[in-house]
């Protein structure tokens, strides 16, 4: 009898302390507010049928605040809409949030994360990044080599605009070819001519990839769907196969010509690094060196990123110049004053061409090329602001919201390059810290320097020689942009008219 009551008492005491520990002593975790969610499908009911994900996430702030969470199927996702939280994720806790979630589509694109952009954080990843970084700065050093390559492409682009002058031109594909040739030169020391069949094939597979990869499509949310027939996934596989074929051709050519000493392009630099690593077994990568797949996926990444992003921004710039002819006029006035007609624009002009620089900055703000960046993943239990974030959470940085924050930007929906200039107009500055067009921190864009060089030089060369306008009988699309791995520009036609001062002059040299 006695032992029974002792046991009962012990049990009650245990229960009491257990409850106390649960509710009082162990602090309850404070997770961000969550959208309603159901088992298995999570918050998909709120997301279904809303392809413009960046706009939806922007709107949801009104109801849920600027840091909220949701479930994509079973994945816990935290959406960041404010620059202070974004900087905490990207800079202050950069390493903790440096992971990438695995997704069916990006795994297919990158052979299970052997690239840089979509691969998660690891010592090998850090090494790959360092390699590419030093290769890019090697080409960029003194920037002369790159400047020369870009100007060569700008000249040939201007030659084409001159030939097609009075007709309406699909400027997008000309811009794409010019940008592609810069990256081709950098990666493979090769280039494409107009109408080149291989170039057309590249355009086609690249569009297929942009249309299907990392869009938080159903397959990425429910990986088991990949065992069912799936149109998008089939297209992606076909496009990746086309890409691989071109990539292998380049790889074979380079391997054959490689002599171990000189490195003429990015592919050579990576081949050399791979050889060095193999010869030097003391490397601390636990036998997990740079494989052939890593090398190929790294080049594919640089190539894809180099082409798709810069072309997209150039198309946005041209569309905004057609929508705001007065901005175009101001850039041309600046060009006439600071560069004139007797010489070509060069990188050193960037310092004085503040209105063109401000226009580029404003386009990058109002239409960020990567509106949700690429999702990050928390590598350990951590926090953002006052909120707890569990290990494995996916963090989506909504750059669209950050660039359209009314507390930070005066009339954020308005296109106004002047907001990036001081009163004298001679200095460019950012009026708000809520501006991250290239991301920030451990995973910041690797091509920022190259991209800025290209945007400036291509636009300066074109506008020095031509005035862009809407061809007769055509109208412009709304500059809405279609959400995807990049914010895609609607199609439009352009008429490029040679400026008076250039009549009778050579425009392509
Ligand atoms: C573009 C289509 C290419 O065929 C493959 C490719 C590779 C790298 C990706 C790029 C695509 C889209 C833009 C990305 C880039 C890596 C970094 C860049 C996602 C899918 C951005 C904006 O973050």
XYZ file of C-alpha atoms and ligand atoms in Angstrom:
532
model
C 0.000 0.000 0.000
C 2.790 2.257 1.088
C 4.900 1.561 -2.022
C 1.914 2.229 -4.297
C 1.338 5.697 -2.875
C 5.080 6.457 -3.098
C 5.050 5.401 -6.752
C 1.967 7.540 -7.387
C 3.564 10.506 -5.694
C 6.725 10.072 -7.718
C 4.733 9.882 -10.916
C 2.790 13.043 -10.081
C 6.009 14.903 -9.215
C 7.536 13.769 -12.513
C 4.469 14.901 -14.464
C 4.486 18.246 -12.684
C 8.151 18.944 -13.505
C 7.776 17.629 -17.033
C 4.926 20.025 -17.724
C 6.825 22.837 -16.044
C 9.873 22.126 -18.161
C 7.782 22.040 -21.275
C 5.835 25.230 -20.706
C 8.047 27.331 -18.500
C 11.683 26.343 -18.211
C 12.362 25.443 -21.833
C 11.449 28.610 -23.701
C 8.861 28.102 -26.404
C 10.229 28.768 -29.855
C 9.043 31.880 -31.615
C 8.610 31.010 -35.278
C 7.575 33.541 -37.931
C 3.839 33.814 -38.516
C 2.670 31.131 -40.900
C 0.173 31.050 -43.756
C -2.553 28.480 -43.150
C -1.347 25.052 -44.178
C -2.795 21.575 -44.612
C -1.060 18.230 -44.204
C 0.844 17.065 -47.313
C 0.014 20.033 -49.556
C 1.046 22.670 -47.033
C 0.060 26.213 -48.053
C -0.367 25.339 -51.716
C -4.001 26.478 -51.797
C -2.793 30.076 -51.378
C -0.076 29.662 -53.987
C -1.915 27.707 -56.666
C -2.707 29.514 -59.906
C -0.469 32.479 -59.045
C 2.497 32.312 -61.403
C 3.855 35.746 -60.421
C 5.274 34.418 -57.161
C 7.299 37.566 -56.358
C 4.144 39.719 -56.546
C 2.124 37.264 -54.472
C 4.831 37.193 -51.762
C 4.909 41.004 -51.876
C 1.136 41.233 -51.369
C 1.084 38.660 -48.562
C 3.141 41.065 -46.429
C 0.046 43.173 -45.825
C -1.608 40.341 -43.969
C 1.332 38.450 -42.471
C 4.020 41.091 -41.924
C 7.329 41.278 -43.702
C 8.744 38.026 -42.334
C 6.401 35.085 -42.628
C 6.501 31.396 -43.326
C 4.612 28.840 -45.349
C 4.789 25.220 -46.325
C 5.546 24.202 -49.899
C 4.338 20.645 -49.594
C 6.369 19.456 -46.630
C 9.125 22.074 -47.006
C 9.170 24.851 -44.444
C 9.831 28.136 -46.257
C 10.516 31.525 -44.695
C 9.925 34.577 -46.880
C 12.016 37.690 -46.184
C 10.608 40.959 -47.547
C 12.706 43.517 -45.750
C 16.317 44.564 -46.238
C 17.356 44.399 -42.573
C 16.314 40.771 -42.327
C 17.821 40.100 -45.779
C 21.170 41.505 -44.658
C 21.051 39.409 -41.502
C 20.549 36.290 -43.639
C 23.062 37.137 -46.367
C 25.779 39.000 -44.477
C 25.632 38.719 -40.673
C 24.719 35.025 -40.678
C 25.923 34.402 -44.214
C 27.629 31.101 -43.448
C 24.724 29.688 -41.450
C 22.356 30.453 -44.320
C 24.771 29.515 -47.115
C 23.085 26.188 -47.864
C 20.942 25.444 -50.905
C 17.952 23.123 -50.854
C 18.106 20.179 -53.238
C 15.475 20.334 -55.936
C 14.577 17.854 -58.647
C 15.030 20.372 -61.466
C 18.298 21.931 -60.298
C 19.696 18.462 -59.513
C 19.011 17.553 -63.129
C 20.592 20.752 -64.402
C 23.715 20.482 -62.252
C 24.289 16.707 -61.918
C 23.189 16.765 -58.277
C 24.695 20.075 -57.295
C 28.175 19.973 -58.816
C 27.993 23.590 -59.984
C 28.343 26.809 -57.971
C 24.996 28.626 -58.059
C 22.741 25.732 -57.016
C 25.217 23.588 -55.040
C 25.045 23.665 -51.264
C 27.862 24.929 -49.036
C 30.922 22.653 -48.734
C 34.732 22.930 -48.729
C 34.804 21.839 -52.361
C 32.184 24.440 -53.254
C 34.326 27.124 -51.621
C 37.306 25.939 -53.641
C 35.319 25.997 -56.905
C 34.153 29.517 -56.181
C 37.674 30.689 -55.413
C 38.929 29.194 -58.661
C 36.308 30.920 -60.773
C 36.804 34.122 -58.855
C 40.523 34.164 -59.597
C 39.909 33.203 -63.236
C 37.405 36.037 -63.640
C 39.709 38.568 -62.053
C 42.569 37.294 -64.186
C 40.541 38.212 -67.284
C 39.273 41.341 -65.631
C 42.656 42.546 -64.342
C 43.338 45.946 -65.692
C 40.066 45.036 -67.392
C 41.749 45.644 -70.691
C 41.246 42.174 -72.101
C 37.571 42.100 -71.211
C 37.001 45.667 -72.299
C 38.478 44.831 -75.677
C 36.276 41.749 -76.086
C 33.118 43.657 -75.135
C 33.916 46.577 -77.424
C 34.534 44.195 -80.327
C 31.058 42.714 -79.806
C 29.516 46.172 -79.344
C 31.012 47.220 -82.668
C 29.625 44.228 -84.512
C 26.212 44.745 -82.855
C 26.198 48.358 -84.066
C 27.071 47.130 -87.565
C 23.943 44.948 -87.551
C 21.720 47.730 -86.187
C 22.983 49.910 -89.022
C 22.066 47.390 -91.720
C 18.572 46.803 -90.367
C 17.921 50.479 -89.606
C 14.529 51.312 -90.976
C 12.900 47.929 -90.433
C 11.649 46.639 -87.132
C 14.274 44.568 -85.424
C 14.157 41.806 -82.856
C 16.879 43.483 -80.865
C 16.649 40.847 -78.125
C 18.288 38.158 -80.202
C 21.070 40.522 -81.363
C 21.759 41.527 -77.760
C 21.778 37.866 -76.737
C 24.324 37.006 -79.390
C 26.591 39.891 -78.413
C 26.488 38.899 -74.730
C 26.866 35.205 -75.576
C 29.988 35.949 -77.564
C 31.563 37.787 -74.637
C 30.953 34.779 -72.371
C 31.970 32.313 -75.113
C 35.220 34.169 -75.455
C 35.767 34.051 -71.709
C 34.870 30.365 -71.279
C 36.027 28.814 -74.567
C 37.814 31.473 -76.638
C 35.170 31.000 -79.335
C 32.286 33.021 -80.777
C 29.173 32.782 -82.956
C 28.241 34.438 -86.239
C 24.780 35.635 -87.152
C 22.541 32.715 -88.094
C 24.984 30.151 -86.644
C 23.079 26.882 -86.177
C 24.835 26.125 -82.895
C 23.864 29.547 -81.560
C 20.212 28.943 -82.477
C 20.364 25.584 -80.685
C 21.800 27.281 -77.622
C 19.022 29.884 -77.603
C 16.454 27.141 -77.801
C 17.760 24.955 -74.999
C 18.436 27.944 -72.762
C 14.833 29.132 -73.078
C 13.656 25.600 -72.285
C 15.764 25.586 -69.122
C 14.594 29.036 -68.025
C 10.997 27.907 -68.558
C 11.323 24.831 -66.379
C 14.035 25.153 -63.742
C 13.668 26.117 -60.058
C 10.268 27.755 -60.414
C 8.921 25.986 -57.355
C 7.017 23.883 -59.850
C 5.149 20.898 -58.547
C 8.035 18.475 -59.093
C 10.287 20.502 -56.849
C 7.613 20.549 -54.183
C 6.637 16.897 -54.481
C 9.726 15.030 -55.721
C 7.764 11.769 -56.022
C 5.888 13.307 -58.973
C 8.958 12.770 -61.135
C 8.046 9.131 -61.573
C 4.911 10.197 -63.475
C 5.090 11.516 -67.050
C 5.700 15.227 -66.814
C 5.892 17.617 -69.756
C 8.125 20.207 -68.090
C 10.545 17.633 -66.786
C 10.747 15.967 -70.203
C 11.548 19.344 -71.802
C 14.179 20.082 -69.169
C 15.849 16.706 -69.734
C 15.902 17.279 -73.483
C 17.403 20.767 -73.078
C 20.029 19.570 -70.611
C 21.004 16.839 -73.084
C 21.436 19.470 -75.823
C 23.556 21.596 -73.513
C 25.694 18.587 -72.545
C 26.419 17.789 -76.153
C 27.796 21.286 -76.862
C 29.659 21.287 -73.582
C 31.354 17.960 -74.334
C 32.496 19.195 -77.732
C 34.252 22.143 -76.106
C 35.651 19.943 -73.360
C 37.124 17.451 -75.817
C 38.682 20.251 -77.888
C 40.238 21.838 -74.818
C 41.562 18.582 -73.409
C 43.265 17.833 -76.668
C 44.874 21.246 -77.029
C 45.738 21.639 -73.352
C 49.474 21.781 -72.681
C 49.437 22.411 -68.939
C 51.197 25.752 -69.017
C 49.157 28.461 -70.583
C 45.510 28.965 -69.759
C 43.630 30.920 -72.394
C 40.121 30.691 -71.061
C 38.043 29.555 -68.114
C 37.917 25.949 -69.295
C 41.744 25.858 -69.356
C 41.956 27.397 -65.887
C 39.663 24.688 -64.510
C 41.519 21.910 -66.357
C 44.783 23.174 -64.912
C 43.341 23.337 -61.382
C 42.027 19.788 -61.710
C 45.459 18.524 -62.807
C 47.199 20.370 -59.991
C 44.812 18.880 -57.512
C 45.393 15.364 -58.810
C 49.172 15.810 -58.658
C 48.986 17.201 -55.186
C 47.384 14.514 -53.049
C 47.971 16.426 -49.864
C 44.901 18.454 -50.587
C 42.526 18.616 -47.675
C 39.401 17.685 -49.551
C 39.214 14.130 -48.194
C 39.604 12.481 -51.552
C 36.673 14.434 -52.899
C 38.456 16.440 -55.532
C 37.270 18.320 -58.552
C 35.722 15.719 -60.851
C 35.085 16.095 -64.563
C 31.426 16.691 -63.702
C 32.347 19.553 -61.352
C 34.410 21.133 -64.069
C 31.681 20.855 -66.695
C 28.922 22.045 -64.397
C 30.986 25.028 -63.290
C 31.532 26.135 -66.875
C 27.849 25.545 -67.658
C 26.911 27.734 -64.701
C 29.148 30.622 -65.665
C 27.986 30.352 -69.260
C 24.269 30.187 -68.375
C 24.479 32.939 -65.777
C 26.647 35.131 -67.979
C 24.247 34.947 -70.903
C 20.807 34.857 -69.347
C 21.166 37.577 -66.714
C 22.994 40.244 -68.710
C 20.776 39.780 -71.773
C 17.684 40.071 -69.607
C 18.871 43.334 -68.053
C 19.817 44.783 -71.468
C 16.332 43.960 -72.766
C 14.779 45.674 -69.730
C 16.947 48.750 -70.298
C 15.923 48.994 -73.963
C 12.229 48.521 -73.091
C 12.407 51.304 -70.478
C 14.185 53.606 -72.934
C 11.329 53.093 -75.403
C 8.804 53.778 -72.648
C 10.706 56.876 -71.474
C 12.218 58.582 -74.559
C 13.206 61.566 -72.423
C 15.577 59.302 -70.473
C 17.126 58.113 -73.728
C 17.530 61.722 -74.834
C 19.290 62.643 -71.585
C 21.740 59.758 -71.945
C 22.494 60.833 -75.508
C 23.075 64.434 -74.380
C 25.473 63.116 -71.765
C 27.258 60.978 -74.386
C 27.561 63.957 -76.749
C 29.064 66.052 -73.974
C 31.369 63.546 -72.332
C 32.402 61.297 -75.227
C 31.511 63.109 -78.458
C 31.667 61.456 -81.883
C 35.366 61.168 -82.520
C 36.047 58.235 -80.295
C 34.301 55.180 -78.886
C 32.953 54.974 -75.338
C 35.323 53.196 -72.968
C 35.171 51.928 -69.405
C 36.912 54.975 -68.006
C 33.894 57.035 -69.162
C 31.763 55.351 -66.501
C 32.997 57.862 -63.964
C 31.530 60.794 -65.878
C 28.511 59.170 -67.484
C 26.471 59.359 -64.301
C 23.052 59.559 -65.943
C 23.596 56.329 -67.890
C 24.943 54.675 -64.734
C 21.895 55.909 -62.785
C 19.560 54.544 -65.478
C 21.215 51.121 -65.261
C 20.894 51.184 -61.448
C 17.219 52.145 -61.667
C 16.433 49.336 -64.121
C 18.169 46.864 -61.787
C 15.997 48.198 -58.959
C 12.605 48.314 -60.641
C 13.021 44.980 -62.460
C 15.480 42.873 -60.436
C 16.737 40.133 -62.716
C 16.455 37.558 -59.940
C 13.315 38.645 -58.054
C 13.509 35.936 -55.357
C 17.257 35.222 -55.599
C 17.925 31.457 -55.340
C 16.509 29.936 -52.122
C 18.969 29.622 -49.226
C 18.864 26.866 -46.608
C 19.600 27.187 -42.881
C 22.481 24.828 -42.073
C 21.712 24.889 -38.312
C 19.031 26.102 -35.889
C 19.272 29.873 -35.913
C 17.212 33.065 -35.942
C 16.226 36.027 -38.089
C 15.425 39.139 -36.063
C 13.404 37.973 -33.059
C 12.227 34.806 -34.813
C 13.595 31.313 -34.481
C 14.462 29.466 -37.669
C 14.894 25.687 -37.618
C 17.739 23.904 -39.414
C 16.701 22.925 -42.931
C 14.318 25.876 -43.425
C 14.364 27.354 -46.935
C 14.820 31.099 -46.974
C 13.425 33.075 -49.894
C 14.696 36.642 -50.132
C 12.058 38.680 -51.932
C 14.220 41.215 -53.733
C 11.127 42.555 -55.449
C 9.669 43.630 -52.071
C 13.028 45.026 -50.952
C 13.296 47.133 -54.124
C 9.657 48.273 -53.900
C 9.554 49.058 -50.173
C 7.538 52.258 -49.737
C 9.317 53.108 -46.499
C 12.607 53.128 -48.361
C 11.779 54.355 -51.846
C 9.778 57.379 -52.912
C 7.044 56.109 -55.271
C 8.817 52.764 -55.828
C 6.635 51.841 -58.809
C 7.842 54.866 -60.771
C 10.816 54.643 -63.119
C 13.098 57.480 -62.110
C 16.863 57.257 -62.749
C 17.281 60.657 -61.054
C 16.739 59.048 -57.644
C 20.258 57.606 -57.894
C 21.873 61.022 -58.478
C 22.814 63.755 -56.011
C 21.599 67.306 -56.521
C 24.449 68.294 -58.794
C 23.804 65.243 -60.974
C 27.537 64.514 -60.948
C 27.550 61.781 -58.358
C 25.748 58.527 -58.251
C 24.614 57.133 -54.891
C 21.981 54.808 -53.494
C 19.278 56.747 -51.640
C 18.365 53.645 -49.633
C 20.237 50.617 -48.289
C 17.228 48.577 -49.462
C 18.995 47.730 -52.722
C 20.674 44.381 -53.439
C 20.523 43.735 -57.198
C 23.429 41.267 -57.022
C 22.573 39.743 -53.650
C 25.240 39.941 -50.924
C 27.566 37.882 -48.742
C 28.946 34.365 -49.152
C 26.842 33.700 -52.251
C 26.941 37.152 -53.836
C 26.841 37.196 -57.663
C 30.259 36.367 -59.118
C 29.660 38.259 -62.348
C 28.814 41.691 -60.974
C 31.935 43.409 -62.316
C 31.621 41.801 -65.750
C 27.878 42.534 -65.930
C 28.334 46.215 -65.092
C 31.056 46.542 -67.713
C 28.841 44.970 -70.365
C 25.706 46.951 -69.490
C 27.593 50.211 -69.643
C 29.610 49.564 -72.798
C 26.794 48.017 -74.870
C 24.350 50.813 -74.012
C 26.943 53.573 -74.514
C 27.992 52.247 -77.933
C 24.396 51.818 -79.123
C 23.099 55.172 -77.892
C 26.110 57.090 -79.142
C 25.208 56.004 -82.682
C 21.479 55.226 -82.720
C 18.151 56.426 -81.420
C 15.817 53.595 -80.475
C 12.090 53.923 -81.095
C 8.896 51.920 -81.515
C 8.465 50.862 -85.175
C 5.321 52.190 -86.889
C 2.327 49.947 -86.397
C 3.783 48.355 -83.273
C 2.853 48.905 -79.643
C 4.831 48.209 -76.535
C 3.872 45.487 -74.062
C 3.297 46.319 -70.393
C 6.656 46.037 -68.634
C 5.323 43.415 -66.280
C 7.854 40.626 -66.502
C 7.226 36.931 -66.132
C 8.475 35.194 -63.022
C 11.048 32.442 -63.416
C 14.646 31.767 -62.540
C 15.110 35.208 -64.125
C 12.398 37.892 -64.498
C 11.635 37.526 -68.193
C 11.041 40.504 -70.496
C 8.030 40.492 -72.847
C 8.805 40.455 -76.586
C 8.894 43.733 -78.460
C 10.304 45.201 -81.672
C 12.649 48.139 -82.067
C 13.618 50.564 -84.790
C 17.206 51.792 -84.557
C 17.790 55.043 -86.466
C 21.311 56.306 -87.094
C 21.846 59.676 -85.405
C 22.490 62.678 -87.686
C 26.098 63.181 -86.669
C 26.919 59.611 -87.688
C 25.623 59.734 -91.231
C 28.395 58.724 -93.594
C 30.632 57.493 -90.762
C 31.727 53.934 -89.989
C 29.572 52.753 -87.097
C 31.087 49.338 -86.530
C 34.608 50.178 -85.481
C 19.864 30.056 -67.352
C 19.631 29.059 -68.451
C 20.911 28.276 -68.733
O 20.721 27.397 -69.795
C 21.335 27.538 -67.450
C 21.484 28.500 -66.305
C 22.602 28.444 -65.538
C 22.879 29.343 -64.413
C 21.647 30.118 -63.905
C 20.846 30.620 -65.118
C 20.349 29.447 -66.028
C 19.714 31.560 -64.698
C 20.179 32.693 -63.793
C 20.946 32.177 -62.571
C 22.108 31.324 -63.088
C 22.967 31.117 -61.873
C 22.879 32.450 -61.124
C 21.745 33.246 -61.796
C 20.012 31.410 -61.663
C 19.225 28.673 -65.361
C 20.918 34.052 -60.825
C 20.083 35.130 -61.358
O 20.949 33.845 -59.648
